[in-house]
Amino acid sequence: MPKRFSPQEYAQGVLSGNRIMLSRAITLVESTLPSDRELAHQVMEQVLPHAGKSVRIGITGVPGVGKSTFIEAFGNYLLAQHGKRLAVLAVDPTSQRTGGSILGDKTRMETLSTQPNAYIRPSAAGKTLGGVARSTRESILLCEAAGFDVIFVETVGVGQSETAVHEMVDFFLLLMLAGAGDELQGIKKGIMEMADAIAITKADGQNLHQATSAQAEYQSALHLFPLGPSGWSPKVTLCSAYERTGLSTVWGAIEEYVALTRQNGYFYRRRQEQNLHWLKQTIRQSLEEMFYQSPVVKDQWPALSQEVIAGRKSPFAAASELLARASGQGLF
Ligand SMILES: Nc1nc2c(ncn2[C@@H]2O[C@H](COP(=O)(O)OP(=O)(O)OP(=O)(O)O)[C@@H](O)[C@H]2O)c(=O)[nH]1
Ligand SMILES: [Mg+2]
C-alpha cells in the first residue's frame, strides 16, 4: 500500500501546485479502502473551497477518431496561445480488462506530457464505471485546486461512460470522422444530443472535401434538436491535428459557450444540478452496496434469485421480501 499523509499534507501539497502530491491525492481518491475513503473525504473538504475555477471539457469519440492526437495538438495550442494550464483525465471503465487505459498511449501525447503546464492522468483501472466516475469527478476538483484552469475528461464513444462524463463537465465535445457512417462510428442519437460541439477530425489532405460536406450534414442534423436550456446552439467545426488547423475555432466555440452560459446563469445552475446528481448517484450506489453486502441478502440471494429466474416467484414480490428482511436487520 502506498504511503499515506495527513489531510493537511495532501491539501497543502495540492494547493501549492505540487504535482507529486496531486498524483498522490488522486491515487487516494481512487482507492476504495474504507480508511482511504475517510481520509479522501477530509482532503476533499479542505480543497473544495479552492476548486471550481476551470472550464471542464468532456471529449469523446470512437476508437481511432483521433482523440489522443487531437488532445496533444489542442492542448499544446492552449498552452502556447492562451497560456492555459491543462489537466487531462480519462474515464475508461473498459480498461479494467487490459489493465491499460485510453491515456496509456502517451506516445500520441508525447510533447504534451512533458510540458510543465500540462498534467496527464490515465483512467483508474480495475473498477466499475461508478467507481471510475466518482474518482474522476474528485480528481477534477483536485486539479482545479492545484491551479489547472482547463480540464479535459476523455472517454470512449461507447457505453454509459459518456453520460457519466457529460454529468461532470461544462462543455461536451464530440469528435467524429467524415464518411465513416453513423453506425460505424457507434454514435447514438443520444450522444449527438449531448454534444455542445462536434469537431470533424482529420480534415486534411484527401479527407478535407468529405469533411466539409459532413460538416454541413451534421450542422443541419443538430438543428433538428430543440434548443436546450443553455440557450446554446451546438456548433460543428472541422479540425486537423496533423495540420493544426481548426483548433482556434474549437476554442472559440468553447469560449463563446462559456460567455453565453455565464451570462444567462446556466453555467452555475448546471454545476449545481451536477452536484445534486452526484449526491443522489452516490447514495444510490452506497445503498445498493450495503444491500448486497448484508449477511441476510448474501444468505438468501442464491435461492431467491433462482426462484425468480425459474419463474416461480415474481421479481417484484422477491424484491420487496428481500428489502423487508434486510431493513428488518437494520440495514436501512
Ligand atoms: N490524417 C489525419 N490522421 C490523423 C489525425 N489525427 C489522428 N490521425 C490518425 O488517426 C489514428 C488514430 O488516432 P488516435 O489519436 O490514436 O485516435 P484515438 O481516438 O485516440 O484512438 P483510441 O485511443 O484507440 O480510442 C492514428 O493513426 C493517427 O495518426 C489528423 O488530424 N489527420
Ligand atoms: Mg487514444
Tab-separated table of C-alpha atoms and ligand atoms in Angstrom:
chain	number	residue	atom	x	y	z
A	1	MET	CA	0.000	0.000	0.000
A	2	PRO	CA	1.392	3.444	-0.898
A	3	LYS	CA	2.383	5.798	1.892
A	4	ARG	CA	-0.392	7.913	3.383
A	5	PHE	CA	-0.135	11.519	4.528
A	6	SER	CA	-2.267	13.722	6.760
A	7	PRO	CA	-5.246	15.522	5.177
A	8	GLN	CA	-3.371	18.814	5.654
A	9	GLU	CA	-0.295	17.492	3.871
A	10	TYR	CA	-2.340	16.352	0.897
A	11	ALA	CA	-4.328	19.572	0.745
A	12	GLN	CA	-1.321	21.880	1.113
A	13	GLY	CA	0.627	19.889	-1.447
A	14	VAL	CA	-2.207	20.115	-3.947
A	15	LEU	CA	-2.875	23.805	-3.302
A	16	SER	CA	0.786	24.685	-3.756
A	17	GLY	CA	0.651	23.023	-7.182
A	18	ASN	CA	2.985	20.183	-6.219
A	19	ARG	CA	2.417	17.597	-8.964
A	20	ILE	CA	3.673	14.659	-6.939
A	21	MET	CA	1.234	15.452	-4.139
A	22	LEU	CA	-1.525	15.947	-6.706
A	23	SER	CA	-0.836	12.475	-8.102
A	24	ARG	CA	-0.795	11.027	-4.596
A	25	ALA	CA	-4.090	12.717	-3.775
A	26	ILE	CA	-5.641	11.293	-6.947
A	27	THR	CA	-4.353	7.832	-6.029
A	28	LEU	CA	-6.013	8.333	-2.657
A	29	VAL	CA	-9.404	9.285	-4.120
A	30	GLU	CA	-9.163	6.276	-6.441
A	31	SER	CA	-8.817	3.915	-3.514
A	32	THR	CA	-11.869	2.002	-2.345
A	33	LEU	CA	-10.437	1.074	1.067
A	34	PRO	CA	-12.789	2.460	3.749
A	35	SER	CA	-9.910	4.093	5.659
A	36	ASP	CA	-8.722	5.773	2.434
A	37	ARG	CA	-12.260	6.944	1.653
A	38	GLU	CA	-12.442	8.621	5.034
A	39	LEU	CA	-9.063	10.297	4.510
A	40	ALA	CA	-10.095	11.322	0.971
A	41	HIS	CA	-13.252	12.986	2.304
A	42	GLN	CA	-11.147	15.085	4.670
A	43	VAL	CA	-8.793	16.083	1.871
A	44	MET	CA	-11.685	16.958	-0.436
A	45	GLU	CA	-13.294	19.073	2.251
A	46	GLN	CA	-10.132	21.159	2.510
A	47	VAL	CA	-9.587	21.632	-1.206
A	48	LEU	CA	-13.223	22.185	-2.188
A	49	PRO	CA	-13.252	25.947	-1.421
A	50	HIS	CA	-10.336	26.320	-3.846
A	51	ALA	CA	-11.848	24.260	-6.665
A	52	GLY	CA	-14.274	25.169	-9.424
A	53	LYS	CA	-12.258	27.762	-11.313
A	54	SER	CA	-11.773	25.926	-14.550
A	55	VAL	CA	-13.556	25.095	-17.739
A	56	ARG	CA	-14.301	21.370	-17.739
A	57	ILE	CA	-14.418	19.859	-21.194
A	58	GLY	CA	-15.542	16.325	-21.993
A	59	ILE	CA	-14.009	14.805	-25.132
A	60	THR	CA	-15.429	11.699	-26.718
A	61	GLY	CA	-15.370	9.760	-29.983
A	62	VAL	CA	-14.962	6.191	-31.139
A	63	PRO	CA	-11.558	4.469	-31.067
A	64	GLY	CA	-9.376	5.737	-33.872
A	65	VAL	CA	-11.261	9.016	-34.386
A	66	GLY	CA	-8.133	10.830	-33.274
A	67	LYS	CA	-8.795	11.771	-29.645
A	68	SER	CA	-5.242	11.371	-28.397
A	69	THR	CA	-3.723	13.182	-31.368
A	70	PHE	CA	-6.320	15.960	-31.056
A	71	ILE	CA	-5.692	16.388	-27.328
A	72	GLU	CA	-1.962	16.631	-27.996
A	73	ALA	CA	-2.441	19.314	-30.684
A	74	PHE	CA	-5.258	21.215	-28.957
A	75	GLY	CA	-3.522	21.036	-25.591
A	76	ASN	CA	-0.292	22.453	-26.955
A	77	TYR	CA	-2.265	25.169	-28.723
A	78	LEU	CA	-3.967	26.186	-25.456
A	79	LEU	CA	-0.663	26.294	-23.591
A	80	ALA	CA	1.146	28.261	-26.255
A	81	GLN	CA	-1.559	30.636	-27.480
A	82	HIS	CA	-3.665	31.145	-24.381
A	83	GLY	CA	-1.230	30.496	-21.534
A	84	LYS	CA	-3.538	27.876	-20.072
A	85	ARG	CA	-2.706	25.232	-17.510
A	86	LEU	CA	-4.219	21.977	-18.681
A	87	ALA	CA	-5.092	18.731	-16.918
A	88	VAL	CA	-6.170	15.673	-18.914
A	89	LEU	CA	-8.144	12.961	-17.145
A	90	ALA	CA	-9.921	9.919	-18.530
A	91	VAL	CA	-12.951	7.768	-17.850
A	92	ASP	CA	-12.439	4.343	-19.322
A	93	PRO	CA	-14.030	1.509	-17.386
A	94	THR	CA	-13.183	-0.887	-20.225
A	95	SER	CA	-9.527	-0.539	-19.362
A	96	GLN	CA	-10.039	-2.937	-16.459
A	97	ARG	CA	-9.838	-5.793	-18.932
A	98	THR	CA	-6.431	-4.921	-20.250
A	99	GLY	CA	-5.183	-3.063	-17.215
A	100	GLY	CA	-4.231	-0.319	-19.648
A	101	SER	CA	-6.188	2.811	-20.368
A	102	ILE	CA	-7.098	5.212	-23.132
A	103	LEU	CA	-4.495	7.649	-21.935
A	104	GLY	CA	-1.999	4.857	-21.544
A	105	ASP	CA	-0.752	5.578	-25.030
A	106	LYS	CA	1.190	8.638	-24.046
A	107	THR	CA	3.086	8.204	-27.290
A	108	ARG	CA	0.414	10.275	-29.049
A	109	MET	CA	0.725	12.936	-26.380
A	110	GLU	CA	4.478	12.917	-26.277
A	111	THR	CA	5.101	16.640	-26.279
A	112	LEU	CA	2.104	17.500	-24.120
A	113	SER	CA	3.114	15.045	-21.415
A	114	THR	CA	6.472	16.776	-20.986
A	115	GLN	CA	5.003	20.301	-20.675
A	116	PRO	CA	5.237	21.754	-17.186
A	117	ASN	CA	1.793	23.328	-17.565
A	118	ALA	CA	0.118	20.080	-18.576
A	119	TYR	CA	-0.821	17.219	-16.305
A	120	ILE	CA	-1.941	13.909	-17.809
A	121	ARG	CA	-3.508	11.228	-15.681
A	122	PRO	CA	-4.680	7.896	-17.118
A	123	SER	CA	-8.037	6.438	-16.154
A	124	ALA	CA	-8.184	4.400	-12.985
A	125	ALA	CA	-8.190	0.737	-13.902
A	126	GLY	CA	-9.914	-2.287	-12.470
A	127	LYS	CA	-13.034	-0.567	-11.243
A	128	THR	CA	-16.668	-0.194	-12.167
A	129	LEU	CA	-17.901	2.792	-14.157
A	130	GLY	CA	-19.454	4.138	-10.954
A	131	GLY	CA	-16.107	3.948	-9.192
A	132	VAL	CA	-14.137	5.477	-12.041
A	133	ALA	CA	-16.706	8.262	-12.438
A	134	ARG	CA	-16.580	9.150	-8.755
A	135	SER	CA	-12.798	9.275	-8.598
A	136	THR	CA	-12.592	11.277	-11.832
A	137	ARG	CA	-15.018	13.818	-10.501
A	138	GLU	CA	-12.945	14.212	-7.362
A	139	SER	CA	-9.789	14.372	-9.481
A	140	ILE	CA	-11.272	17.305	-11.442
A	141	LEU	CA	-11.657	19.228	-8.189
A	142	LEU	CA	-8.129	18.318	-7.089
A	143	CYS	CA	-6.678	19.519	-10.407
A	144	GLU	CA	-8.609	22.781	-10.119
A	145	ALA	CA	-7.310	23.301	-6.594
A	146	ALA	CA	-3.810	22.704	-7.974
A	147	GLY	CA	-4.332	25.617	-10.371
A	148	PHE	CA	-5.263	23.951	-13.649
A	149	ASP	CA	-7.762	26.139	-15.480
A	150	VAL	CA	-8.731	23.871	-18.360
A	151	ILE	CA	-9.639	20.253	-17.616
A	152	PHE	CA	-10.177	17.668	-20.345
A	153	VAL	CA	-12.009	14.478	-19.492
A	154	GLU	CA	-11.541	11.945	-22.252
A	155	THR	CA	-13.790	8.953	-22.749
A	156	VAL	CA	-14.500	6.391	-25.454
A	157	GLY	CA	-17.563	6.597	-27.666
A	158	VAL	CA	-19.243	3.511	-26.314
A	159	GLY	CA	-21.384	2.534	-23.364
A	160	GLN	CA	-22.502	4.558	-20.410
A	161	SER	CA	-19.252	6.394	-19.837
A	162	GLU	CA	-20.385	9.342	-21.999
A	163	THR	CA	-23.372	10.007	-19.814
A	164	ALA	CA	-21.186	9.929	-16.724
A	165	VAL	CA	-18.676	12.343	-18.270
A	166	HIS	CA	-21.457	14.605	-19.533
A	167	GLU	CA	-22.588	14.934	-15.921
A	168	MET	CA	-19.203	16.190	-14.772
A	169	VAL	CA	-18.220	18.710	-17.454
A	170	ASP	CA	-19.335	22.151	-18.621
A	171	PHE	CA	-18.826	21.516	-22.310
A	172	PHE	CA	-19.102	18.264	-24.224
A	173	LEU	CA	-17.069	17.878	-27.404
A	174	LEU	CA	-17.793	15.016	-29.774
A	175	LEU	CA	-15.103	14.086	-32.285
A	176	MET	CA	-16.355	12.474	-35.479
A	177	LEU	CA	-14.892	11.165	-38.708
A	178	ALA	CA	-16.281	12.181	-42.045
A	179	GLY	CA	-17.631	9.422	-44.230
A	180	ALA	CA	-17.449	6.664	-41.658
A	181	GLY	CA	-21.213	6.436	-41.331
A	182	ASP	CA	-23.052	6.950	-38.065
A	183	GLU	CA	-23.442	3.221	-37.427
A	184	LEU	CA	-19.787	2.601	-37.977
A	185	GLN	CA	-18.948	5.307	-35.509
A	186	GLY	CA	-21.288	3.773	-32.962
A	187	ILE	CA	-22.719	7.198	-32.379
A	188	LYS	CA	-26.198	7.088	-30.994
A	189	LYS	CA	-28.609	9.956	-31.276
A	190	GLY	CA	-28.336	10.406	-27.525
A	191	ILE	CA	-24.641	11.178	-27.731
A	192	MET	CA	-25.123	13.718	-30.505
A	193	GLU	CA	-27.804	15.329	-28.398
A	194	MET	CA	-25.340	15.733	-25.541
A	195	ALA	CA	-22.746	17.439	-27.726
A	196	ASP	CA	-22.140	21.187	-27.411
A	197	ALA	CA	-19.863	20.928	-30.409
A	198	ILE	CA	-18.923	18.325	-32.950
A	199	ALA	CA	-15.428	18.542	-34.368
A	200	ILE	CA	-14.855	16.593	-37.539
A	201	THR	CA	-11.334	15.268	-37.239
A	202	LYS	CA	-8.656	14.590	-39.835
A	203	ALA	CA	-9.976	17.373	-42.081
A	204	ASP	CA	-6.810	17.385	-44.131
A	205	GLY	CA	-5.484	16.174	-47.473
A	206	GLN	CA	-7.919	13.989	-49.330
A	207	ASN	CA	-10.321	13.960	-46.361
A	208	LEU	CA	-10.937	17.684	-46.485
A	209	HIS	CA	-13.633	17.630	-49.123
A	210	GLN	CA	-15.613	14.885	-47.397
A	211	ALA	CA	-15.170	16.591	-44.058
A	212	THR	CA	-16.664	19.803	-45.392
A	213	SER	CA	-19.808	18.077	-46.615
A	214	ALA	CA	-20.083	16.142	-43.340
A	215	GLN	CA	-19.942	19.467	-41.516
A	216	ALA	CA	-22.997	20.717	-43.373
A	217	GLU	CA	-24.836	17.435	-42.768
A	218	TYR	CA	-24.192	17.339	-39.053
A	219	GLN	CA	-24.991	21.002	-38.673
A	220	SER	CA	-28.428	20.511	-40.187
A	221	ALA	CA	-28.938	17.309	-38.151
A	222	LEU	CA	-28.203	19.258	-34.967
A	223	HIS	CA	-30.671	21.947	-35.954
A	224	LEU	CA	-33.401	19.338	-35.676
A	225	PHE	CA	-32.798	19.020	-31.957
A	226	PRO	CA	-34.690	21.534	-29.869
A	227	LEU	CA	-32.633	24.283	-28.252
A	228	GLY	CA	-31.633	23.151	-24.751
A	229	PRO	CA	-31.895	25.132	-21.505
A	230	SER	CA	-28.388	26.518	-22.051
A	231	GLY	CA	-29.657	28.648	-24.935
A	232	TRP	CA	-26.690	27.417	-26.965
A	233	SER	CA	-26.939	26.003	-30.458
A	234	PRO	CA	-24.257	23.357	-30.944
A	235	LYS	CA	-21.548	24.064	-33.474
A	236	VAL	CA	-19.940	21.767	-35.991
A	237	THR	CA	-16.329	22.531	-36.818
A	238	LEU	CA	-13.503	20.996	-38.821
A	239	CYS	CA	-10.061	20.297	-37.482
A	240	SER	CA	-6.844	18.565	-38.290
A	241	ALA	CA	-4.431	17.630	-35.559
A	242	TYR	CA	-1.782	16.914	-38.184
A	243	GLU	CA	-2.002	20.346	-39.779
A	244	ARG	CA	-3.025	22.049	-36.542
A	245	THR	CA	-5.969	23.687	-38.245
A	246	GLY	CA	-9.365	24.429	-36.766
A	247	LEU	CA	-8.035	24.430	-33.217
A	248	SER	CA	-8.793	28.103	-32.659
A	249	THR	CA	-12.335	27.559	-33.963
A	250	VAL	CA	-12.943	24.825	-31.411
A	251	TRP	CA	-11.558	27.002	-28.618
A	252	GLY	CA	-13.594	29.931	-29.919
A	253	ALA	CA	-16.780	27.867	-29.627
A	254	ILE	CA	-15.908	26.854	-26.067
A	255	GLU	CA	-15.208	30.451	-25.068
A	256	GLU	CA	-18.418	31.618	-26.674
A	257	TYR	CA	-20.375	28.903	-24.854
A	258	VAL	CA	-18.829	29.803	-21.514
A	259	ALA	CA	-19.505	33.510	-22.030
A	260	LEU	CA	-23.129	32.897	-23.007
A	261	THR	CA	-23.920	30.465	-20.193
A	262	ARG	CA	-22.145	32.531	-17.543
A	263	GLN	CA	-24.176	35.481	-18.668
A	264	ASN	CA	-27.534	33.684	-18.657
A	265	GLY	CA	-26.759	31.810	-15.435
A	266	TYR	CA	-26.861	28.330	-16.944
A	267	PHE	CA	-23.176	27.668	-16.267
A	268	TYR	CA	-23.594	27.780	-12.483
A	269	ARG	CA	-27.057	26.254	-12.471
A	270	ARG	CA	-25.715	23.286	-14.374
A	271	ARG	CA	-22.878	22.805	-11.923
A	272	GLN	CA	-25.369	22.912	-9.061
A	273	GLU	CA	-27.508	20.305	-10.810
A	274	GLN	CA	-24.435	18.169	-11.347
A	275	ASN	CA	-23.581	18.379	-7.641
A	276	LEU	CA	-27.077	17.176	-6.841
A	277	HIS	CA	-26.785	14.426	-9.419
A	278	TRP	CA	-23.588	13.082	-7.841
A	279	LEU	CA	-25.102	13.279	-4.388
A	280	LYS	CA	-28.043	11.137	-5.466
A	281	GLN	CA	-25.879	8.842	-7.543
A	282	THR	CA	-23.539	8.182	-4.628
A	283	ILE	CA	-26.408	7.476	-2.269
A	284	ARG	CA	-27.966	5.084	-4.755
A	285	GLN	CA	-24.685	3.221	-5.202
A	286	SER	CA	-23.939	3.077	-1.494
A	287	LEU	CA	-27.402	1.773	-0.682
A	288	GLU	CA	-27.043	-0.905	-3.299
A	289	GLU	CA	-23.633	-1.944	-1.997
A	290	MET	CA	-24.884	-2.043	1.588
A	291	PHE	CA	-27.826	-4.117	0.472
A	292	TYR	CA	-25.828	-6.735	-1.409
A	293	GLN	CA	-23.125	-6.871	1.260
A	294	SER	CA	-25.562	-7.502	4.097
A	295	PRO	CA	-25.434	-11.057	5.528
A	296	VAL	CA	-29.166	-11.670	5.127
A	297	VAL	CA	-29.090	-10.797	1.439
A	298	LYS	CA	-25.906	-12.778	0.806
A	299	ASP	CA	-27.521	-15.719	2.525
A	300	GLN	CA	-30.878	-15.648	0.764
A	301	TRP	CA	-29.897	-14.295	-2.643
A	302	PRO	CA	-28.902	-17.605	-4.314
A	303	ALA	CA	-32.153	-19.408	-3.576
A	304	LEU	CA	-34.436	-16.424	-4.090
A	305	SER	CA	-32.856	-15.377	-7.377
A	306	GLN	CA	-33.216	-18.950	-8.643
A	307	GLU	CA	-36.922	-18.866	-7.821
A	308	VAL	CA	-37.256	-15.663	-9.840
A	309	ILE	CA	-35.187	-16.960	-12.748
A	310	ALA	CA	-37.308	-20.100	-12.909
A	311	GLY	CA	-40.478	-18.013	-12.927
A	312	ARG	CA	-41.818	-19.457	-9.692
A	313	LYS	CA	-41.696	-16.138	-7.936
A	314	SER	CA	-42.392	-12.659	-9.204
A	315	PRO	CA	-39.314	-10.392	-9.257
A	316	PHE	CA	-41.330	-7.663	-7.552
A	317	ALA	CA	-42.515	-9.874	-4.701
A	318	ALA	CA	-38.999	-11.244	-4.251
A	319	ALA	CA	-37.524	-7.744	-4.190
A	320	SER	CA	-39.894	-6.485	-1.509
A	321	GLU	CA	-39.380	-9.641	0.527
A	322	LEU	CA	-35.620	-9.218	0.461
A	323	LEU	CA	-35.778	-5.474	1.095
A	324	ALA	CA	-38.084	-6.051	4.059
A	325	ARG	CA	-35.749	-8.670	5.512
A	326	ALA	CA	-32.686	-6.514	5.009
A	327	SER	CA	-34.345	-3.496	6.612
A	328	GLY	CA	-35.600	-5.729	9.417
A	329	GLN	CA	-31.920	-6.379	10.144
A	330	GLY	CA	-31.363	-2.667	10.455
A	331	LEU	CA	-29.717	-2.256	7.088
A	332	PHE	CA	-31.600	0.931	6.290
B	1	LIG	N1	-4.955	12.465	-41.463
B	1	LIG	C1	-5.015	12.580	-40.146
B	1	LIG	N2	-4.862	11.488	-39.360
B	1	LIG	C2	-4.925	11.636	-38.039
B	1	LIG	C3	-5.169	12.891	-37.437
B	1	LIG	N3	-5.223	12.728	-36.097
B	1	LIG	C4	-5.019	11.423	-35.860
B	1	LIG	N4	-4.820	10.758	-37.014
B	1	LIG	C5	-4.515	9.310	-37.134
B	1	LIG	O1	-5.629	8.537	-36.709
B	1	LIG	C6	-5.213	7.394	-35.991
B	1	LIG	C7	-5.898	7.347	-34.624
B	1	LIG	O2	-5.524	8.453	-33.844
B	1	LIG	P1	-5.592	8.434	-32.252
B	1	LIG	O3	-5.292	9.818	-31.800
B	1	LIG	O4	-4.788	7.344	-31.691
B	1	LIG	O5	-7.133	8.097	-32.042
B	1	LIG	P2	-7.909	7.819	-30.676
B	1	LIG	O6	-9.290	8.319	-30.864
B	1	LIG	O7	-7.129	8.340	-29.530
B	1	LIG	O8	-7.933	6.258	-30.632
B	1	LIG	P3	-8.118	5.313	-29.348
B	1	LIG	O9	-7.108	5.740	-28.318
B	1	LIG	O10	-7.857	3.952	-29.889
B	1	LIG	O11	-9.517	5.476	-28.863
B	1	LIG	C8	-3.698	7.474	-35.888
B	1	LIG	O12	-3.136	6.650	-36.848
B	1	LIG	C9	-3.393	8.915	-36.167
B	1	LIG	O13	-2.140	9.082	-36.740
B	1	LIG	C10	-5.312	14.048	-38.300
B	1	LIG	O14	-5.507	15.187	-37.898
B	1	LIG	N5	-5.234	13.812	-39.630
B	2	MG	MG	-6.313	7.427	-27.794
